Amino acid sequence: AEDSLMLGAFCNGKEYPEQLEFLKVIVDSGAAVSALPTDACKQYPLTWHEDKGREYYAANGTRVLDEGRRQPELWTSDGKKRQIAFSVAKVRKPLFSVSKSIDLGNRIVFDADGSYIEDKANGEQTVIDRENGVFTMKFWVAPKPIKEGADVQQLAPFGHGGASGSQDRPPIRPVRT
């Protein structure tokens, strides 16, 4: 299963004995900000940002309070590291803001033959899946820390980058004993 427990995970030459959290992010052209449920990616600190305390409105009219920011490091299905700065709020599912991403130099293509985010500076693409009419991206949340310099590309909202790959499995393998 996508969100199964992976013990003895191994990625990029490092071994992680803990569970890797699976994150399916809805790509939303109507979202003003990228939003993350309060209980997601808890190994990353909740930090202050200029919109903390701001109210947003969900599609059903419910008011949602911005509780701060989390910037989890994420692995794509093909093992590339990415980062998204999310506003944390009482939302049901993670949302990726198309608007914020294109403001940072990305092109987002929705097409029946394949959807993706493209970094206009270098042409790299991040695959967007289409499931039951909903566009999503699949990530595995990296245990802290894996960042090594500038090798983590940000997708939104404070950078741009991309990755390819759409396999439905984490970029890790169980350590065999």
mmCIF file of C-alpha atoms in Angstrom:
data_model
loop_
_atom_site.group_PDB
_atom_site.id
_atom_site.type_symbol
_atom_site.label_atom_id
_atom_site.label_comp_id
_atom_site.label_asym_id
_atom_site.label_seq_id
_atom_site.Cartn_x
_atom_site.Cartn_y
_atom_site.Cartn_z
ATOM 1 C CA ALA A 1 0.000 0.000 0.000
ATOM 2 C CA GLU A 2 1.071 3.588 -0.614
ATOM 3 C CA ASP A 3 1.157 4.525 3.036
ATOM 4 C CA SER A 4 2.556 1.283 4.427
ATOM 5 C CA LEU A 5 5.187 1.159 7.137
ATOM 6 C CA MET A 6 8.675 0.925 5.698
ATOM 7 C CA LEU A 7 11.227 -0.322 8.200
ATOM 8 C CA GLY A 8 14.883 -0.164 7.340
ATOM 9 C CA ALA A 9 14.310 2.302 4.510
ATOM 10 C CA PHE A 10 17.397 3.216 2.494
ATOM 11 C CA CYS A 11 17.717 6.281 0.272
ATOM 12 C CA ASN A 12 20.625 8.318 -1.070
ATOM 13 C CA GLY A 13 23.142 6.265 0.896
ATOM 14 C CA LYS A 14 21.407 6.808 4.234
ATOM 15 C CA GLU A 15 19.407 4.352 6.277
ATOM 16 C CA TYR A 16 16.242 5.418 8.090
ATOM 17 C CA PRO A 17 14.663 2.956 10.517
ATOM 18 C CA GLU A 18 11.451 4.937 10.997
ATOM 19 C CA GLN A 19 8.277 5.118 8.947
ATOM 20 C CA LEU A 20 8.169 7.340 5.901
ATOM 21 C CA GLU A 21 4.950 9.339 5.779
ATOM 22 C CA PHE A 22 3.091 9.262 2.444
ATOM 23 C CA LEU A 23 1.638 12.566 1.272
ATOM 24 C CA LYS A 24 -0.835 12.815 -1.599
ATOM 25 C CA VAL A 25 -1.154 16.503 -2.459
ATOM 26 C CA ILE A 26 -4.133 17.819 -4.424
ATOM 27 C CA VAL A 27 -3.086 20.230 -7.165
ATOM 28 C CA ASP A 28 -5.621 23.040 -6.827
ATOM 29 C CA SER A 29 -5.987 25.922 -9.278
ATOM 30 C CA GLY A 30 -8.417 27.593 -6.869
ATOM 31 C CA ALA A 31 -6.172 27.541 -3.781
ATOM 32 C CA ALA A 32 -4.689 30.892 -2.730
ATOM 33 C CA VAL A 33 -1.932 29.111 -0.763
ATOM 34 C CA SER A 34 -0.569 25.598 -0.421
ATOM 35 C CA ALA A 35 -2.146 24.147 2.715
ATOM 36 C CA LEU A 36 -1.222 21.215 4.952
ATOM 37 C CA PRO A 37 -3.379 19.505 7.611
ATOM 38 C CA THR A 38 -2.274 20.256 11.175
ATOM 39 C CA ASP A 39 -1.384 16.615 11.873
ATOM 40 C CA ALA A 40 0.777 16.114 8.747
ATOM 41 C CA CYS A 41 4.592 16.239 8.631
ATOM 42 C CA LYS A 42 4.855 16.801 12.382
ATOM 43 C CA GLN A 43 8.608 16.088 12.425
ATOM 44 C CA TYR A 44 8.998 19.515 10.772
ATOM 45 C CA PRO A 45 8.617 22.521 13.072
ATOM 46 C CA LEU A 46 5.632 24.810 12.822
ATOM 47 C CA THR A 47 7.158 28.229 12.178
ATOM 48 C CA TRP A 48 5.905 31.774 12.027
ATOM 49 C CA HIS A 49 5.310 33.505 8.692
ATOM 50 C CA GLU A 50 3.680 36.754 7.608
ATOM 51 C CA ASP A 51 0.262 35.149 6.957
ATOM 52 C CA LYS A 52 0.015 33.387 10.335
ATOM 53 C CA GLY A 53 -3.393 34.159 11.822
ATOM 54 C CA ARG A 54 -4.924 35.043 8.460
ATOM 55 C CA GLU A 55 -8.313 33.541 7.635
ATOM 56 C CA TYR A 56 -8.963 31.725 4.381
ATOM 57 C CA TYR A 57 -12.251 30.394 3.071
ATOM 58 C CA ALA A 58 -12.688 26.795 1.992
ATOM 59 C CA ALA A 59 -14.757 25.936 -1.075
ATOM 60 C CA ASN A 60 -17.774 25.291 1.168
ATOM 61 C CA GLY A 61 -17.447 28.727 2.817
ATOM 62 C CA THR A 62 -15.901 27.493 6.074
ATOM 63 C CA ARG A 63 -13.291 29.844 7.552
ATOM 64 C CA VAL A 64 -9.848 28.292 8.044
ATOM 65 C CA LEU A 65 -7.154 29.904 10.191
ATOM 66 C CA ASP A 66 -3.500 29.883 9.077
ATOM 67 C CA GLU A 67 -1.587 28.343 12.015
ATOM 68 C CA GLY A 68 1.958 28.822 10.686
ATOM 69 C CA ARG A 69 4.240 27.197 8.139
ATOM 70 C CA ARG A 70 5.842 23.793 7.638
ATOM 71 C CA GLN A 71 8.387 23.183 4.888
ATOM 72 C CA PRO A 72 8.783 19.414 4.626
ATOM 73 C CA GLU A 73 11.451 17.876 2.452
ATOM 74 C CA LEU A 74 9.796 15.416 0.114
ATOM 75 C CA TRP A 75 10.891 12.555 -2.122
ATOM 76 C CA THR A 76 9.316 12.000 -5.495
ATOM 77 C CA SER A 77 8.686 8.473 -6.736
ATOM 78 C CA ASP A 78 12.016 8.506 -8.555
ATOM 79 C CA GLY A 79 13.981 9.591 -5.465
ATOM 80 C CA LYS A 80 14.451 13.312 -6.133
ATOM 81 C CA LYS A 81 14.198 15.680 -3.192
ATOM 82 C CA ARG A 82 11.742 18.553 -3.292
ATOM 83 C CA GLN A 83 10.291 21.031 -0.807
ATOM 84 C CA ILE A 84 6.952 22.802 -0.510
ATOM 85 C CA ALA A 85 6.289 25.564 2.013
ATOM 86 C CA PHE A 86 2.767 24.877 3.270
ATOM 87 C CA SER A 87 0.503 27.020 5.406
ATOM 88 C CA VAL A 88 -0.718 24.738 8.190
ATOM 89 C CA ALA A 89 -4.465 24.791 8.800
ATOM 90 C CA LYS A 90 -7.399 22.608 9.734
ATOM 91 C CA VAL A 91 -7.847 21.245 6.217
ATOM 92 C CA ARG A 92 -8.670 17.623 5.407
ATOM 93 C CA LYS A 93 -6.081 17.075 2.666
ATOM 94 C CA PRO A 94 -2.857 18.748 1.517
ATOM 95 C CA LEU A 95 -3.403 21.328 -1.233
ATOM 96 C CA PHE A 96 -0.853 22.674 -3.709
ATOM 97 C CA SER A 97 -1.484 26.217 -4.971
ATOM 98 C CA VAL A 98 -1.126 26.445 -8.752
ATOM 99 C CA SER A 99 -1.205 30.240 -8.473
ATOM 100 C CA LYS A 100 1.760 30.415 -6.065
ATOM 101 C CA SER A 101 3.775 27.982 -8.144
ATOM 102 C CA ILE A 102 3.356 29.843 -11.444
ATOM 103 C CA ASP A 103 4.235 33.135 -9.735
ATOM 104 C CA LEU A 104 7.623 31.555 -9.030
ATOM 105 C CA GLY A 105 8.450 30.681 -12.610
ATOM 106 C CA ASN A 106 6.795 27.311 -13.089
ATOM 107 C CA ARG A 107 4.486 26.278 -15.905
ATOM 108 C CA ILE A 108 1.705 23.875 -14.998
ATOM 109 C CA VAL A 109 0.149 21.783 -17.728
ATOM 110 C CA PHE A 110 -3.107 19.864 -17.333
ATOM 111 C CA ASP A 111 -3.574 17.538 -20.291
ATOM 112 C CA ALA A 112 -5.252 14.203 -21.002
ATOM 113 C CA ASP A 113 -1.918 12.893 -22.346
ATOM 114 C CA GLY A 114 -0.010 13.772 -19.167
ATOM 115 C CA SER A 115 0.058 16.620 -16.662
ATOM 116 C CA TYR A 116 3.112 18.150 -15.020
ATOM 117 C CA ILE A 117 4.805 21.114 -13.383
ATOM 118 C CA GLU A 118 7.708 22.422 -15.453
ATOM 119 C CA ASP A 119 10.518 24.578 -14.139
ATOM 120 C CA LYS A 120 10.762 27.149 -16.936
ATOM 121 C CA ALA A 121 14.403 27.890 -16.060
ATOM 122 C CA ASN A 122 15.710 24.341 -16.587
ATOM 123 C CA GLY A 123 12.849 22.332 -18.143
ATOM 124 C CA GLU A 124 12.634 19.746 -15.337
ATOM 125 C CA GLN A 125 9.178 18.309 -14.825
ATOM 126 C CA THR A 126 7.229 17.020 -11.850
ATOM 127 C CA VAL A 127 4.527 14.565 -12.843
ATOM 128 C CA ILE A 128 0.961 15.312 -11.829
ATOM 129 C CA ASP A 129 -1.304 12.267 -11.626
ATOM 130 C CA ARG A 130 -5.011 12.249 -12.471
ATOM 131 C CA GLU A 131 -7.151 10.004 -10.292
ATOM 132 C CA ASN A 132 -10.945 9.991 -10.537
ATOM 133 C CA GLY A 133 -10.883 13.467 -12.068
ATOM 134 C CA VAL A 134 -8.613 14.930 -9.353
ATOM 135 C CA PHE A 135 -5.039 16.060 -10.043
ATOM 136 C CA THR A 136 -2.537 14.967 -7.377
ATOM 137 C CA MET A 137 1.179 14.642 -6.697
ATOM 138 C CA LYS A 138 2.604 11.816 -4.586
ATOM 139 C CA PHE A 139 5.451 12.324 -2.147
ATOM 140 C CA TRP A 140 7.147 10.555 0.737
ATOM 141 C CA VAL A 141 8.048 12.850 3.603
ATOM 142 C CA ALA A 142 11.738 12.745 4.418
ATOM 143 C CA PRO A 143 12.828 12.178 8.004
ATOM 144 C CA LYS A 144 14.772 15.160 9.297
ATOM 145 C CA PRO A 145 17.370 16.061 8.211
ATOM 146 C CA ILE A 146 18.332 15.033 4.698
ATOM 147 C CA LYS A 147 19.023 18.456 3.228
ATOM 148 C CA GLU A 148 22.601 18.739 2.026
ATOM 149 C CA GLY A 149 23.141 22.198 0.589
ATOM 150 C CA ALA A 150 21.110 23.324 -2.385
ATOM 151 C CA ASP A 151 20.121 19.876 -3.647
ATOM 152 C CA VAL A 152 16.508 20.220 -2.501
ATOM 153 C CA GLN A 153 14.399 22.023 -5.099
ATOM 154 C CA GLN A 154 11.373 23.927 -3.891
ATOM 155 C CA LEU A 155 8.115 23.550 -5.794
ATOM 156 C CA ALA A 156 6.056 26.218 -4.003
ATOM 157 C CA PRO A 157 5.562 28.788 -2.702
ATOM 158 C CA PHE A 158 9.108 30.140 -2.197
ATOM 159 C CA GLY A 159 11.065 28.577 -5.022
ATOM 160 C CA HIS A 160 10.673 26.578 -8.146
ATOM 161 C CA GLY A 161 11.870 23.266 -9.428
ATOM 162 C CA GLY A 162 10.649 19.970 -10.667
ATOM 163 C CA ALA A 163 11.119 16.271 -10.859
ATOM 164 C CA SER A 164 9.944 13.494 -13.053
ATOM 165 C CA GLY A 165 8.505 10.140 -12.180
ATOM 166 C CA SER A 166 5.046 8.810 -11.543
ATOM 167 C CA GLN A 167 5.593 5.384 -10.091
ATOM 168 C CA ASP A 168 3.216 4.449 -7.297
ATOM 169 C CA ARG A 169 5.916 3.325 -4.893
ATOM 170 C CA PRO A 170 8.269 5.086 -2.517
ATOM 171 C CA PRO A 171 11.837 5.791 -3.664
ATOM 172 C CA ILE A 172 13.197 3.391 -1.071
ATOM 173 C CA ARG A 173 13.722 -0.289 -0.633
ATOM 174 C CA PRO A 174 13.413 -2.398 2.490
ATOM 175 C CA VAL A 175 16.736 -3.537 3.905
ATOM 176 C CA ARG A 176 16.868 -7.304 3.562
ATOM 177 C CA THR A 177 18.063 -9.329 6.534
#
